[in-house]
XYZ file of C-alpha atoms in Angstrom:
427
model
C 0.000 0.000 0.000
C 2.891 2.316 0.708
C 4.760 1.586 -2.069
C 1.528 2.284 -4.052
C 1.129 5.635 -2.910
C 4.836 6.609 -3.288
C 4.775 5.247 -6.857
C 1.322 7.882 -7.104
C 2.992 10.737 -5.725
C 6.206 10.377 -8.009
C 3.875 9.555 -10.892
C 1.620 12.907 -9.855
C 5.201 15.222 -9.064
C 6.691 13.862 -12.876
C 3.506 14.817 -14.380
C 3.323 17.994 -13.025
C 6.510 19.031 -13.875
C 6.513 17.908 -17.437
C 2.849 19.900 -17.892
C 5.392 23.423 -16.053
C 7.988 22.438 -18.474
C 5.511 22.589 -21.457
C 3.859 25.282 -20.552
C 6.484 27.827 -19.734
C 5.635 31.336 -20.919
C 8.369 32.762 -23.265
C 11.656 34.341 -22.107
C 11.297 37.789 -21.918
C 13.311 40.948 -19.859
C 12.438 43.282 -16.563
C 10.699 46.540 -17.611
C 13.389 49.197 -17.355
C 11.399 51.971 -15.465
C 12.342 55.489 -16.553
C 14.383 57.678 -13.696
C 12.103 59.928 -11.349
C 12.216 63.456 -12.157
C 15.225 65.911 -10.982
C 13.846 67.169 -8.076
C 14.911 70.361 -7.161
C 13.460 70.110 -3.357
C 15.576 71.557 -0.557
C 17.029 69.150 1.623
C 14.028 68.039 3.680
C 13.090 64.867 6.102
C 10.198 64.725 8.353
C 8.431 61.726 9.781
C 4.659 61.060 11.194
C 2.318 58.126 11.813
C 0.218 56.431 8.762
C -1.671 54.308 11.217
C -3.960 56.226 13.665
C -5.687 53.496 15.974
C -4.568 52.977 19.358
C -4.293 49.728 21.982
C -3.842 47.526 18.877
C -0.750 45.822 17.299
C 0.377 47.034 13.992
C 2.657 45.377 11.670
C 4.004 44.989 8.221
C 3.172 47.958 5.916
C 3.780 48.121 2.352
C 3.340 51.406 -0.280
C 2.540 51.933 -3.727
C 2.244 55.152 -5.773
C -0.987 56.038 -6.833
C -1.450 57.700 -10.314
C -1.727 61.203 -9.244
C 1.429 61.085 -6.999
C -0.330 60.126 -3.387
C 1.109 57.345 -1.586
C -0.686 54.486 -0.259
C 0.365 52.353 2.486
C -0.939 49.056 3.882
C -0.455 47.110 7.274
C -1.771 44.431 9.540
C -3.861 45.784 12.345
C -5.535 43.956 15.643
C -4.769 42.556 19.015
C -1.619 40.403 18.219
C 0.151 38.988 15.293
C -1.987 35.784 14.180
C -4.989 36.922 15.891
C -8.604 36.005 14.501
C -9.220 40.187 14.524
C -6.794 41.048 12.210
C -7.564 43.452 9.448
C -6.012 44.772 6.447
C -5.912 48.592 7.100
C -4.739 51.230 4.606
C -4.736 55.010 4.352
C -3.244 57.679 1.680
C -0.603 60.566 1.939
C -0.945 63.361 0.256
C 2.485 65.016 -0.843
C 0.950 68.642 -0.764
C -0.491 68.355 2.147
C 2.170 66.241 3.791
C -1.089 64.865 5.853
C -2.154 61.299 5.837
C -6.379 60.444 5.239
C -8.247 58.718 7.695
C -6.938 54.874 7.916
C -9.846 52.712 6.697
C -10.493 48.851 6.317
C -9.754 47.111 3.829
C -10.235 43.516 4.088
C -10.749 41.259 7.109
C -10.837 37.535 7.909
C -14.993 37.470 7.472
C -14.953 38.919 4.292
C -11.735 36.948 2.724
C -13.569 33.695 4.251
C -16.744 34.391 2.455
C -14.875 35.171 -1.231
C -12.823 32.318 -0.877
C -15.314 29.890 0.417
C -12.735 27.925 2.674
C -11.820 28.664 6.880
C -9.443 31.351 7.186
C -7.670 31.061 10.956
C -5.166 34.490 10.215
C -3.721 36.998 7.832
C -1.248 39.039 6.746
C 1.814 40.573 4.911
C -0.522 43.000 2.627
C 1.592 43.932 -0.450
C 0.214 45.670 -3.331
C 1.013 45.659 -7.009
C 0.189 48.069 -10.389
C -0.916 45.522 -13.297
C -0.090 46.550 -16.861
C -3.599 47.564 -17.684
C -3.518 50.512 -14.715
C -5.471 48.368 -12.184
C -4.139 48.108 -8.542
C -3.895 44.881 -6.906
C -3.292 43.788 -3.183
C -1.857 40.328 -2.251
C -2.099 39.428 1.142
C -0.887 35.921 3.289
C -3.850 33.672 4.586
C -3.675 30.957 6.955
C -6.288 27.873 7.384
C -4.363 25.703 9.469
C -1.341 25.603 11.254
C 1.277 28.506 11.701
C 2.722 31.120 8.744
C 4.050 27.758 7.155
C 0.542 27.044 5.827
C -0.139 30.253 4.491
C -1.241 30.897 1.016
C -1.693 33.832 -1.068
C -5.007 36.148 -1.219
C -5.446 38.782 -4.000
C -8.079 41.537 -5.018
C -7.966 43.931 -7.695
C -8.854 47.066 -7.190
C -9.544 49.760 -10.075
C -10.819 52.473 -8.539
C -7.095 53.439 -6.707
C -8.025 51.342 -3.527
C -11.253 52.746 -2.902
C -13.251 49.642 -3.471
C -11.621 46.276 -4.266
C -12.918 43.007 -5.932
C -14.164 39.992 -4.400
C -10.991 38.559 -2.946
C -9.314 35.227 -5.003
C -6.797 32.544 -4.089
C -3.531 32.476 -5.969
C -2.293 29.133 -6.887
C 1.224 28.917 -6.751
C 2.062 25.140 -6.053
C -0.469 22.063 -7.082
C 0.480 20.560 -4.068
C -2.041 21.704 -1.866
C -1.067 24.959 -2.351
C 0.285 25.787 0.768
C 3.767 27.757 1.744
C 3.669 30.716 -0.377
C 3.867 34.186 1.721
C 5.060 37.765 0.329
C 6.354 40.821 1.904
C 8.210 42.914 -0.830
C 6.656 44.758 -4.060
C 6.808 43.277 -7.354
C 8.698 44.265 -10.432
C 7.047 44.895 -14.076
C 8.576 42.596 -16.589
C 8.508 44.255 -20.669
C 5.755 42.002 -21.828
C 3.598 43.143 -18.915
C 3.893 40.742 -17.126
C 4.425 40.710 -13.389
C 7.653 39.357 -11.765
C 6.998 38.293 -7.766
C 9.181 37.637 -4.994
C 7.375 35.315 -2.493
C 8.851 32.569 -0.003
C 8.443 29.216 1.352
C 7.919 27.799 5.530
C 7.192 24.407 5.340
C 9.798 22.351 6.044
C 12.268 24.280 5.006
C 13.081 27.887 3.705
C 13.952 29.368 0.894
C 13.109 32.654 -1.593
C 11.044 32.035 -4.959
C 10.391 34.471 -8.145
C 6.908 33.866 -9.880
C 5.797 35.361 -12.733
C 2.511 36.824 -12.939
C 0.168 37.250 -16.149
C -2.184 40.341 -17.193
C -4.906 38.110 -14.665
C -3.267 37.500 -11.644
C -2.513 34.123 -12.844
C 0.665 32.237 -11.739
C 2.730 31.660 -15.549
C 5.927 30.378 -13.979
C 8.297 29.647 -10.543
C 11.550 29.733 -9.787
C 13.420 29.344 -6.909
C 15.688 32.137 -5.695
C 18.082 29.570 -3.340
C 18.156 25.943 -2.612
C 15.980 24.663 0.156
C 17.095 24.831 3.587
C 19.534 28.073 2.712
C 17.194 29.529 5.651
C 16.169 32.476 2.779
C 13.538 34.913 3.364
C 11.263 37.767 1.868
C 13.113 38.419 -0.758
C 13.223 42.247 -2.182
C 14.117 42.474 -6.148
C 16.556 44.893 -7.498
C 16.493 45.480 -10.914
C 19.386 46.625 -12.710
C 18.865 46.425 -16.425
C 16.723 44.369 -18.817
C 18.353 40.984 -18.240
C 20.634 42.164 -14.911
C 18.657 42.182 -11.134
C 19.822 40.973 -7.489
C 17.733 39.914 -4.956
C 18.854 40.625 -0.939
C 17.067 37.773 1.113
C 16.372 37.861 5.259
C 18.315 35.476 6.368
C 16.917 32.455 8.907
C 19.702 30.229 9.087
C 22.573 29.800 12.045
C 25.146 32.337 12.313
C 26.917 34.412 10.509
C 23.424 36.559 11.036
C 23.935 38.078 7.173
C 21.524 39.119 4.668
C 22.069 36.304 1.612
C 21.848 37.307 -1.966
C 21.823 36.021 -5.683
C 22.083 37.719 -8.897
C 20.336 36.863 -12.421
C 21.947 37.983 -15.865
C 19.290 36.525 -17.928
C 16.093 38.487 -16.466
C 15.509 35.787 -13.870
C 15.645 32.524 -15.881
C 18.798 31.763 -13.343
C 20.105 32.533 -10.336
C 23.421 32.523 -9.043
C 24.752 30.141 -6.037
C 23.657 32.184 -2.677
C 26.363 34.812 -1.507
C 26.673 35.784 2.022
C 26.487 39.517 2.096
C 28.103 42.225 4.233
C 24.430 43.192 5.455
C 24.155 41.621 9.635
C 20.427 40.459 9.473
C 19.003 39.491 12.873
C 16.270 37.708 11.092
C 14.732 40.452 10.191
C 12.791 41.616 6.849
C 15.005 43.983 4.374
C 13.611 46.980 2.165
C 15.576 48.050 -0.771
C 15.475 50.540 -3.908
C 17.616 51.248 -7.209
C 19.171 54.409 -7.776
C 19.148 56.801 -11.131
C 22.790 56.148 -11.123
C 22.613 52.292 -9.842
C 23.663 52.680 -6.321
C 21.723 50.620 -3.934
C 19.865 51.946 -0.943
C 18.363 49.862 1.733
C 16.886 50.034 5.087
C 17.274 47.400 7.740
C 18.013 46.133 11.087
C 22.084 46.391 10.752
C 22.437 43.766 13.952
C 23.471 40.540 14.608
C 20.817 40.479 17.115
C 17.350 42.044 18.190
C 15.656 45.243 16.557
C 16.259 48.085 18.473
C 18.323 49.863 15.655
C 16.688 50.700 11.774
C 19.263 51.937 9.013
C 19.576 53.378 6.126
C 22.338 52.017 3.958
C 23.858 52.528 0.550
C 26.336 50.233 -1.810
C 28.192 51.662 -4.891
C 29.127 48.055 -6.025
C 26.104 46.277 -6.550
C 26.477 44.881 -3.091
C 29.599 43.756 -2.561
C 29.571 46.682 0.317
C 28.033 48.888 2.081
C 27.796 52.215 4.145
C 25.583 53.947 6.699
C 23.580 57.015 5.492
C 21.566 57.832 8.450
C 20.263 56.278 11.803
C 16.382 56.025 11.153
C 15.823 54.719 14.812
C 18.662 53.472 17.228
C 17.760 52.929 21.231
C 20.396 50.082 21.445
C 21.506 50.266 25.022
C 18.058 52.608 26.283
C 17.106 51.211 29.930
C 14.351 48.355 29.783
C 12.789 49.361 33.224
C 9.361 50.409 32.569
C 9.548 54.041 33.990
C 13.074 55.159 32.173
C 11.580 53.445 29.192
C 8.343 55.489 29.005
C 10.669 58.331 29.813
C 12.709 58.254 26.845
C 9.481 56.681 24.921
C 7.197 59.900 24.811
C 10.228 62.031 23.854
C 10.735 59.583 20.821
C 6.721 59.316 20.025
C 6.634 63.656 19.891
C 9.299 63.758 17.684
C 7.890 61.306 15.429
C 4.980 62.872 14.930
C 4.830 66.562 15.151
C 0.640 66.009 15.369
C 1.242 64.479 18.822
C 2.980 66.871 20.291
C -0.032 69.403 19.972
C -2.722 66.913 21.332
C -4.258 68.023 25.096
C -2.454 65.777 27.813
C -4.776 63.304 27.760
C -4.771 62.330 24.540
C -1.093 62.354 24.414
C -1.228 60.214 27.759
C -3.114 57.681 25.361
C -0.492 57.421 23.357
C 1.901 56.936 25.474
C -0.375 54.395 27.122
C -1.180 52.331 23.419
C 2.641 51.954 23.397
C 3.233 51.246 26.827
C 0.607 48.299 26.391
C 2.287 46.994 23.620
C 5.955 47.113 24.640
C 5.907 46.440 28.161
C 5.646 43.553 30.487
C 6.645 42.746 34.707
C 10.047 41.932 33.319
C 10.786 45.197 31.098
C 9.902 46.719 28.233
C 11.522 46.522 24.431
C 11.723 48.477 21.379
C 11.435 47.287 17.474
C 11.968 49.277 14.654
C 11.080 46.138 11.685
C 9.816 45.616 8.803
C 10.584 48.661 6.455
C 9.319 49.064 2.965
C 11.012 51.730 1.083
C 9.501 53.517 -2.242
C 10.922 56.201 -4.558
C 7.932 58.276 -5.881
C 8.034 59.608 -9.460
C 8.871 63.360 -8.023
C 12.218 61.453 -7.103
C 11.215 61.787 -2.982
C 11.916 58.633 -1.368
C 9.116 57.334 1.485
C 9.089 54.578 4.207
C 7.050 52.779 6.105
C 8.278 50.392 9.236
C 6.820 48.959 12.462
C 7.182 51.412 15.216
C 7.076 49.513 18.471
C 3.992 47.667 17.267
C 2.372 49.910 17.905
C 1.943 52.359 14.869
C 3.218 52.632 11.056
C 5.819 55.049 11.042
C 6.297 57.244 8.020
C 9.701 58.950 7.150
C 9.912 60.927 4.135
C 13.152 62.609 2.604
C 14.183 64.621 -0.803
C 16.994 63.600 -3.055
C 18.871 66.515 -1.799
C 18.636 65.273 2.125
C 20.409 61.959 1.207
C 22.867 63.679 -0.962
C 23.448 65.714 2.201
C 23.586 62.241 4.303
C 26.108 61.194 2.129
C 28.369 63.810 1.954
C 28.627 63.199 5.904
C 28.707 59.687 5.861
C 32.025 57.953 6.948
């Protein structure tokens, strides 16, 4: 009987890879995305809050561009990570303004239960997407059973800029039960419109993956970014020419804590052998752009261990090293008691968030309170700056998002000329 259903499985796994070999989508290259505009902006950085709700946990935002130069972000909201409350929350920022809108809903375990027709346990990990017909998508991780290693993949289309969204839909990205598949960093436009997307794989063991998307949503084509068990996570894709992009991977594996990468020279029909990079990763998620002039510049927890420290980093050489810019966040060393904490804590959440600082006492006393709740236990309390997603808008400003404390979605925006500035005093 065993050998029976071994001899089915190995029947099933040949088939299914002859019917991927046969029905492999043609070769084609990365979309080469024109340079933002010169930018003529004084050097300028300010931060404030996307996320507006207090006493909840808030995690994992994302940002896309809309088409008439806002910025929309998305996160994880509710009482804890995994929790059957969590909602998909989003809100817009409006450059001339410099003011975020109200944060609104926009999908919840209920609602992606009902579309989907199946039990939904937990979600997560929103990440949205532009499609080559101008439509705006938003892929989130859903979880039936079991932990994060059972997740799958849950998109909606929205075409309407986020205002309304499409019955939610189930992406199929293995025919083995379809499980394993989670995302946390954007996608990349390939020339024939198609949609290349970095996901990775839990179960069992870990590694990074590249699909490619069609006009539909519909999986074309896989391939995997490093071998299994190279401990490789969340992979973000740099794009470098047509047929030239690297992707920088979390890394989950034993010591040395380092970010992992791999290269592709043939638009992402191979990968290279995993190379340990100069990047410390304390397993920790890792945001990265492209420069006009091909520099890389990345955000991340620069530690061996913990997350009490957020950087912004830069690499003239593709990688092969780097340099700080600028300390986004850094309390390495702050006191854990829970009254030297909060003291240092509501100096840090006013200067965040210039909106704060002019509430009435009380209100401010909430805040202090939402993070407090969050943070701090009978033992101590901890900070964590994690999770950054960093975007260059068209006007050539860069924006990003990260967990602040779990508490809110922080918001830091800066002008070409600021980081010139940054690096002019860098070491």
């Amino acid at each position: 009987m065993k050998r029976s259903a071994l001899l089915l499985l190995l029947a099933v796994a040949f088939a299914a890879g002859f019917y991927k070999a046969a029905q492999r989508p043609p070769a084609t290259v990365f979309a080469v995305v024109p340079p933002p505009a010169t930018n003529a902006e004084p050097a300028l950085m300010r931060s404030d809050f996307a996320s507006s709700r207090l006493h909840v946990q808030t995690h994992a935002a994302s940002l896309i561009e809309l088409k008439d130069g806002r910025i929309r972000a998305f996160w994880f909201s509710g009482s804890r990570e995994g929790a059957r409350d969590v909602e998909i929350h989003s809100a817009v920022f409006d450059p001339a303004s410099g003011l975020w809108g109200a944060e609104q809903k926009v999908a919840d375990r209920a609602r992606t239960e009902q579309a989907l027709q199946r039990y939904v346990a937990k979600l997560g990990n929103p990440v949205p997407a532009r499609a080559a017909d101008g439509s705006l998508w938003l892929y989130y991780v859903t979880v039936s059973l079991g932990g994060w290693a059972g997740s799958s993949i849950t998109a909606m289309r929205s075409t309407d800029e986020g205002r309304t969204w499409d019955a939610q839909r189930r992406l199929v990205t293995s025919p083995f039960l379809n499980i394993s598949s989670l995302v946390r960093n954007g996608l990349v436009p390939y020339a024939d419109g198609t949609l290349a997307f970095p996901v990775y794989h839990e179960f069992i063991s870990k590694f990074g993956e590249l699909l490619r998307l069609g006009p539909q949503g519909r999986v074309l084509d896989k391939q995997r970014l490093a071998p299994g068990g190279a401990g490789t996570l969340q992979p973000v894709l740099l794009v470098q020419s047509a047929q030239d992009a690297i992707a920088l991977m979390r890394h989950a594996g034993p010591p040395p804590h380092r970010a992992v990468s791999v290269a592709t020279h043939d638009a992402g029909q191979r990968w290279s052998a995993p190379r340990i990079s100069p990047l410390r990763n304390p397993d920790s998620a890792i945001s990265a752009v492209v420069l006009a002039d091909g520099r890389l510049l990345a955000v991340l927890n620069d530690m061996e261990e913990g997350r009490d420290a957020l950087s912004l980093m830069i690499s003239a050489d593709s990688g092969a090293s780097w340099k700080t810019v600028y300390q986004l966040e850094d309390d390495r060393g702050l006191p854990k008691t829970e009254a030297a904490w909060l003291s240092h804590m509501q100096g840090r959440l006013l200067a965040s968030d210039a909106r704060v600082a002019v509430l009435p006492q009380a209100q401010r006393a909430a805040y202090v309170d939402s993070v407090r709740q969050e943070a701090c236990t009978p033992g101590g309390c901890r900070t964590e700056y994690s999770y950054p997603f960093l975007l260059q808008a068209k006007n050539g400003d860069f924006h990003v998002v990260y967990t602040w404390n779990r508490t809110f979605i922080k918001h830091v925006t800066f002008t070409p000329a600021w980081l010139a500035q940054q690096l002019e005093r860098a070491p």
